[in-house]
CSV table of C-alpha atoms in Angstrom, one decimal:
chain,number,residue,atom,x,y,z
A,1,UNK,CA,106.1,157.0,95.7
A,2,UNK,CA,108.1,154.6,94.4
A,3,UNK,CA,106.4,151.9,92.2
A,4,UNK,CA,106.4,148.5,93.8
A,5,UNK,CA,108.2,147.0,90.9
A,6,UNK,CA,111.1,149.2,91.4
A,7,UNK,CA,111.0,148.8,95.0
A,8,UNK,CA,111.4,145.0,94.4
A,9,UNK,CA,114.0,145.4,91.8
A,10,UNK,CA,116.1,147.8,94.3
A,11,UNK,CA,115.2,145.1,97.3
A,12,UNK,CA,116.7,142.1,94.9
A,13,UNK,CA,120.2,144.3,93.9
A,14,UNK,CA,120.5,145.0,97.8
A,15,UNK,CA,120.3,141.1,98.7
A,16,UNK,CA,122.8,140.3,95.8
A,17,UNK,CA,125.1,143.1,97.1
A,18,UNK,CA,125.1,141.4,100.7
A,19,UNK,CA,125.0,138.3,99.1
A,20,UNK,CA,128.3,139.3,97.1
A,21,UNK,CA,130.0,140.6,100.3
A,22,UNK,CA,129.3,137.2,102.0
A,23,UNK,CA,131.0,135.1,99.1
A,24,UNK,CA,134.1,137.5,99.7
A,25,UNK,CA,134.3,137.1,103.6
A,26,UNK,CA,133.4,133.3,103.1
A,27,UNK,CA,136.1,132.8,100.3
A,28,UNK,CA,134.7,129.8,99.0
A,29,UNK,CA,136.1,130.7,95.8
A,30,UNK,CA,139.5,133.2,95.6
A,31,UNK,CA,139.4,136.1,93.1
A,32,UNK,CA,143.3,136.4,92.4
A,33,UNK,CA,144.9,139.6,90.4
A,34,UNK,CA,148.0,140.8,89.2
A,35,UNK,CA,149.7,143.5,91.0
A,36,UNK,CA,153.4,145.7,90.8
A,37,UNK,CA,152.8,148.1,93.6
A,38,UNK,CA,151.0,149.0,96.7
A,39,UNK,CA,149.0,151.6,94.8
A,40,UNK,CA,147.6,148.4,92.9
A,41,UNK,CA,146.8,146.8,96.2
A,42,UNK,CA,144.5,150.0,97.0
A,43,UNK,CA,142.7,149.7,93.6
A,44,UNK,CA,142.1,146.0,94.0
A,45,UNK,CA,141.8,145.6,97.9
A,46,UNK,CA,138.0,145.4,97.7
A,47,UNK,CA,137.8,143.0,94.8
A,48,UNK,CA,140.4,140.7,95.0
A,49,UNK,CA,141.2,138.1,97.8
A,50,UNK,CA,144.8,137.6,96.9
A,51,UNK,CA,147.6,138.8,94.6
A,52,UNK,CA,150.5,137.9,92.4
A,53,UNK,CA,153.5,139.2,91.4
A,54,UNK,CA,157.0,138.4,89.6
A,55,UNK,CA,160.3,138.4,91.6
A,56,UNK,CA,162.7,140.4,89.9
A,57,UNK,CA,164.9,138.5,87.8
A,58,UNK,CA,163.0,135.1,88.2
A,59,UNK,CA,159.6,135.5,86.8
A,60,UNK,CA,158.1,135.5,83.5
A,61,UNK,CA,157.2,138.7,83.9
A,62,UNK,CA,158.8,141.6,81.6
A,63,UNK,CA,161.5,143.8,83.9
A,64,UNK,CA,158.9,146.6,84.0
A,65,UNK,CA,156.3,144.3,86.0
A,66,UNK,CA,158.4,142.8,88.3
A,67,UNK,CA,159.6,144.1,92.1
A,68,UNK,CA,162.1,143.4,94.2
A,69,UNK,CA,162.3,142.1,98.1
A,70,UNK,CA,162.1,145.4,99.4
A,71,UNK,CA,158.9,146.2,97.5
A,72,UNK,CA,157.5,143.0,98.7
A,73,UNK,CA,157.9,144.2,102.2
A,74,UNK,CA,156.0,147.0,101.3
A,75,UNK,CA,153.1,144.9,99.8
A,76,UNK,CA,153.1,142.9,103.2
A,77,UNK,CA,152.4,145.7,105.1
A,78,UNK,CA,149.9,147.1,103.0
A,79,UNK,CA,147.7,144.0,102.7
A,80,UNK,CA,146.8,140.9,105.0
A,81,UNK,CA,145.2,139.3,101.9
A,82,UNK,CA,147.4,136.4,100.1
A,83,UNK,CA,150.2,137.2,98.4
A,84,UNK,CA,151.8,134.6,95.8
A,85,UNK,CA,155.2,135.6,94.5
A,86,UNK,CA,156.3,134.1,90.8
A,87,UNK,CA,159.5,131.9,90.3
A,88,UNK,CA,158.5,130.7,87.3
A,89,UNK,CA,161.1,131.6,84.8
A,90,UNK,CA,163.1,128.6,83.7
A,91,UNK,CA,166.6,128.3,85.2
A,92,UNK,CA,169.9,126.6,83.9
A,93,UNK,CA,171.9,124.8,86.4
A,94,UNK,CA,173.7,127.6,87.4
A,95,UNK,CA,170.8,129.8,88.2
A,96,UNK,CA,169.2,127.5,90.7
A,97,UNK,CA,171.1,128.1,93.9
A,98,UNK,CA,170.7,131.7,93.6
A,99,UNK,CA,166.8,131.2,93.1
A,100,UNK,CA,166.2,128.9,96.0
A,101,UNK,CA,168.2,131.7,97.9
A,102,UNK,CA,165.7,134.4,96.6
A,103,UNK,CA,162.7,132.1,97.4
A,104,UNK,CA,164.0,131.4,101.2
A,105,UNK,CA,164.4,135.7,101.5
A,106,UNK,CA,160.5,136.1,101.0
A,107,UNK,CA,159.5,132.8,102.5
A,108,UNK,CA,158.2,134.7,105.6
A,109,UNK,CA,156.7,137.7,103.9
A,110,UNK,CA,154.5,135.7,100.8
A,111,UNK,CA,152.1,133.0,101.3
A,112,UNK,CA,153.3,130.7,98.4
A,113,UNK,CA,155.5,130.5,95.3
A,114,UNK,CA,154.6,130.0,91.6
A,115,UNK,CA,157.3,127.7,90.3
A,116,UNK,CA,157.6,126.0,86.8
A,117,UNK,CA,160.7,124.0,87.2
A,118,UNK,CA,159.9,120.3,88.4
A,119,UNK,CA,163.1,120.2,89.8
A,120,UNK,CA,163.1,123.1,92.4
A,121,UNK,CA,159.6,122.1,93.6
A,122,UNK,CA,160.8,119.8,96.5
A,123,UNK,CA,163.3,122.0,97.9
A,124,UNK,CA,161.0,125.2,97.6
A,125,UNK,CA,158.4,123.2,99.1
A,126,UNK,CA,160.4,122.7,102.4
A,127,UNK,CA,159.9,126.6,102.9
A,128,UNK,CA,156.6,127.5,102.0
A,129,UNK,CA,153.5,126.3,99.7
A,130,UNK,CA,154.2,125.9,96.0
A,131,UNK,CA,151.8,126.5,93.2
A,132,UNK,CA,152.9,125.4,89.8
A,133,UNK,CA,153.0,127.9,87.2
A,134,UNK,CA,150.5,127.6,84.1
A,135,UNK,CA,153.5,127.0,82.1
A,136,UNK,CA,153.8,123.4,83.8
A,137,UNK,CA,150.6,122.8,81.6
A,138,UNK,CA,149.1,120.2,84.1
A,139,UNK,CA,146.0,118.7,82.1
A,140,UNK,CA,145.6,115.3,83.6
A,141,UNK,CA,144.7,113.7,87.1
A,142,UNK,CA,147.9,111.4,87.1
A,143,UNK,CA,150.2,114.7,86.2
A,144,UNK,CA,148.4,116.4,89.3
A,145,UNK,CA,149.4,113.2,91.4
A,146,UNK,CA,152.9,113.4,90.3
A,147,UNK,CA,153.2,117.0,91.6
A,148,UNK,CA,151.4,116.3,94.4
A,149,UNK,CA,154.0,113.6,95.4
A,150,UNK,CA,157.1,116.0,95.0
A,151,UNK,CA,155.5,118.6,97.0
A,152,UNK,CA,152.9,120.7,95.3
A,153,UNK,CA,149.9,122.1,96.9
A,154,UNK,CA,148.0,123.9,93.9
A,155,UNK,CA,148.1,124.1,90.1
A,156,UNK,CA,147.5,127.1,87.7
A,157,UNK,CA,145.6,125.2,84.6
A,158,UNK,CA,145.6,126.8,81.1
A,159,UNK,CA,142.3,127.9,79.9
A,160,UNK,CA,142.2,125.0,77.8
A,161,UNK,CA,141.4,122.3,80.1
A,162,UNK,CA,138.0,121.1,80.5
A,163,UNK,CA,135.6,121.3,83.3
A,164,UNK,CA,135.5,117.5,83.7
A,165,UNK,CA,139.3,117.5,83.8
A,166,UNK,CA,139.6,120.1,86.4
A,167,UNK,CA,137.2,118.6,88.9
A,168,UNK,CA,139.5,115.1,88.6
A,169,UNK,CA,142.6,117.6,89.1
A,170,UNK,CA,141.0,119.4,92.1
A,171,UNK,CA,140.4,116.0,93.8
A,172,UNK,CA,144.3,115.6,94.3
A,173,UNK,CA,145.4,119.8,94.1
A,174,UNK,CA,143.7,123.0,94.5
A,175,UNK,CA,143.2,124.6,91.1
A,176,UNK,CA,143.3,127.8,89.9
A,177,UNK,CA,142.4,129.0,86.4
A,178,UNK,CA,142.9,131.7,84.5
A,179,UNK,CA,139.4,133.3,83.3
A,180,UNK,CA,140.4,136.8,82.0
A,181,UNK,CA,142.7,139.2,80.4
A,182,UNK,CA,145.4,138.8,77.8
A,183,UNK,CA,144.9,134.9,77.4
A,184,UNK,CA,147.6,132.6,75.4
A,185,UNK,CA,146.1,131.1,72.8
A,186,UNK,CA,148.4,127.8,73.1
A,187,UNK,CA,146.7,124.7,73.7
A,188,UNK,CA,149.2,123.7,76.2
A,189,UNK,CA,150.0,127.4,77.7
A,190,UNK,CA,153.7,127.4,78.7
A,191,UNK,CA,155.0,124.7,76.6
A,192,UNK,CA,155.0,126.7,73.4
A,193,UNK,CA,157.9,127.9,71.8
A,194,UNK,CA,157.0,129.4,68.6
A,195,UNK,CA,157.8,133.1,69.9
A,196,UNK,CA,161.3,131.5,70.4
A,197,UNK,CA,161.8,130.0,67.1
A,198,UNK,CA,160.2,132.8,65.0
A,199,UNK,CA,160.8,135.8,66.9
A,200,UNK,CA,164.0,135.3,69.1
A,201,UNK,CA,162.4,136.4,72.6
A,202,UNK,CA,161.0,134.2,75.2
A,203,UNK,CA,158.7,134.2,77.8
A,204,UNK,CA,160.4,131.4,79.7
A,205,UNK,CA,163.9,133.1,79.9
A,206,UNK,CA,162.9,136.8,79.4
A,207,UNK,CA,159.6,137.5,80.4
A,208,UNK,CA,158.4,138.6,76.8
A,209,UNK,CA,156.2,136.9,74.3
A,210,UNK,CA,155.5,138.5,71.1
A,211,UNK,CA,152.2,136.4,71.2
A,212,UNK,CA,152.6,135.5,67.1
A,213,UNK,CA,149.9,133.4,67.2
A,214,UNK,CA,147.2,136.1,68.0
A,215,UNK,CA,148.2,137.1,64.2
A,216,UNK,CA,147.0,134.0,62.9
A,217,UNK,CA,143.2,134.3,62.1
A,218,UNK,CA,140.8,131.2,62.8
A,219,UNK,CA,142.6,130.7,66.5
A,220,UNK,CA,140.4,131.0,69.3
A,221,UNK,CA,141.1,131.5,73.1
A,222,UNK,CA,138.8,130.2,75.9
A,223,UNK,CA,138.4,132.6,78.8
A,224,UNK,CA,136.9,136.3,79.5
A,225,UNK,CA,133.6,134.9,78.4
A,226,UNK,CA,130.6,134.6,80.6
A,227,UNK,CA,129.6,130.9,80.0
A,228,UNK,CA,133.2,129.9,80.2
A,229,UNK,CA,133.8,131.6,83.8
A,230,UNK,CA,130.5,129.9,85.2
A,231,UNK,CA,131.4,126.7,84.1
A,232,UNK,CA,134.8,127.2,85.8
A,233,UNK,CA,132.8,128.3,89.0
A,234,UNK,CA,130.8,125.0,89.0
A,235,UNK,CA,134.4,122.7,88.1
A,236,UNK,CA,135.8,122.5,91.5
A,237,UNK,CA,138.2,125.6,90.8
A,238,UNK,CA,139.2,126.9,94.2
A,239,UNK,CA,140.8,130.3,92.4
A,240,UNK,CA,139.9,132.2,89.6
A,241,UNK,CA,142.8,134.4,88.1
A,242,UNK,CA,142.6,137.5,86.3
A,243,UNK,CA,145.6,138.4,83.9
A,244,UNK,CA,146.2,142.0,82.4
A,245,UNK,CA,149.1,143.6,84.2
A,246,UNK,CA,149.6,147.3,83.1
A,247,UNK,CA,145.9,148.2,83.4
A,248,UNK,CA,145.1,148.2,86.6
A,249,UNK,CA,141.6,149.8,86.3
A,250,UNK,CA,140.8,147.3,83.6
A,251,UNK,CA,141.9,144.5,85.9
A,252,UNK,CA,139.9,145.8,88.5
A,253,UNK,CA,136.8,145.9,86.1
A,254,UNK,CA,137.3,142.1,85.6
A,255,UNK,CA,137.5,141.5,89.1
A,256,UNK,CA,134.1,143.0,89.8
A,257,UNK,CA,132.7,141.4,86.9
A,258,UNK,CA,133.9,138.2,87.9
A,259,UNK,CA,132.7,138.9,91.5
A,260,UNK,CA,129.2,139.5,90.3
A,261,UNK,CA,129.3,136.3,88.4
A,262,UNK,CA,130.2,134.3,91.2
A,263,UNK,CA,127.2,136.1,93.2
A,264,UNK,CA,124.5,135.6,90.5
A,265,UNK,CA,125.7,131.7,90.5
């Protein structure tokens, strides 16, 4: 015979499990994770509400983590969940026409594009929803109003943005925030040129950052922390974003952990 105390514990776990499933079905709070292939979707399908990835030649991701249109077609066939395609590399004038053509080429396959260059937002928004890359570093209500007026529908904010600011921004735009993974330590994530000056690499142009900031002691990074994630849940954010391209099992574990936190809060 099972002692009553263990029966109660088991009942509690079952209730919380079904509550978690209900949260995922209602999509009251979205979990978004990185993918590079259909195989990644198979691993993450039960733990994520949406997936993001970089368009080959046009994203902040390194070449090994970007995918092309043919591969995006495969992703669309593999899942009915949200697909967010990043075109967030900073283009020169000569690049802009080609970039917009590539956005148009996937507009029927993805649910939104992630863009950093403010000059492209209005043109891209005529094709499909535009999410502002974390590189835009929107940190205030007035910035959110500005980008809303030129066509943005969502903003990915740096993990340094405080919950009260997120609440204000979310009154204008949907807010997505990084909560787990190998997070940048820059105060204004995406506006940091340290790596370009010191090591001649660039996440903005080549999708590679050597993260010199992580070699300096005394710097701390927000995110990937229980209290931080709980604060983001109550801040008004619509989407919680998991970083971590390359180790899909670790991404899956982080998604499950964040889903559990959502369920218990």
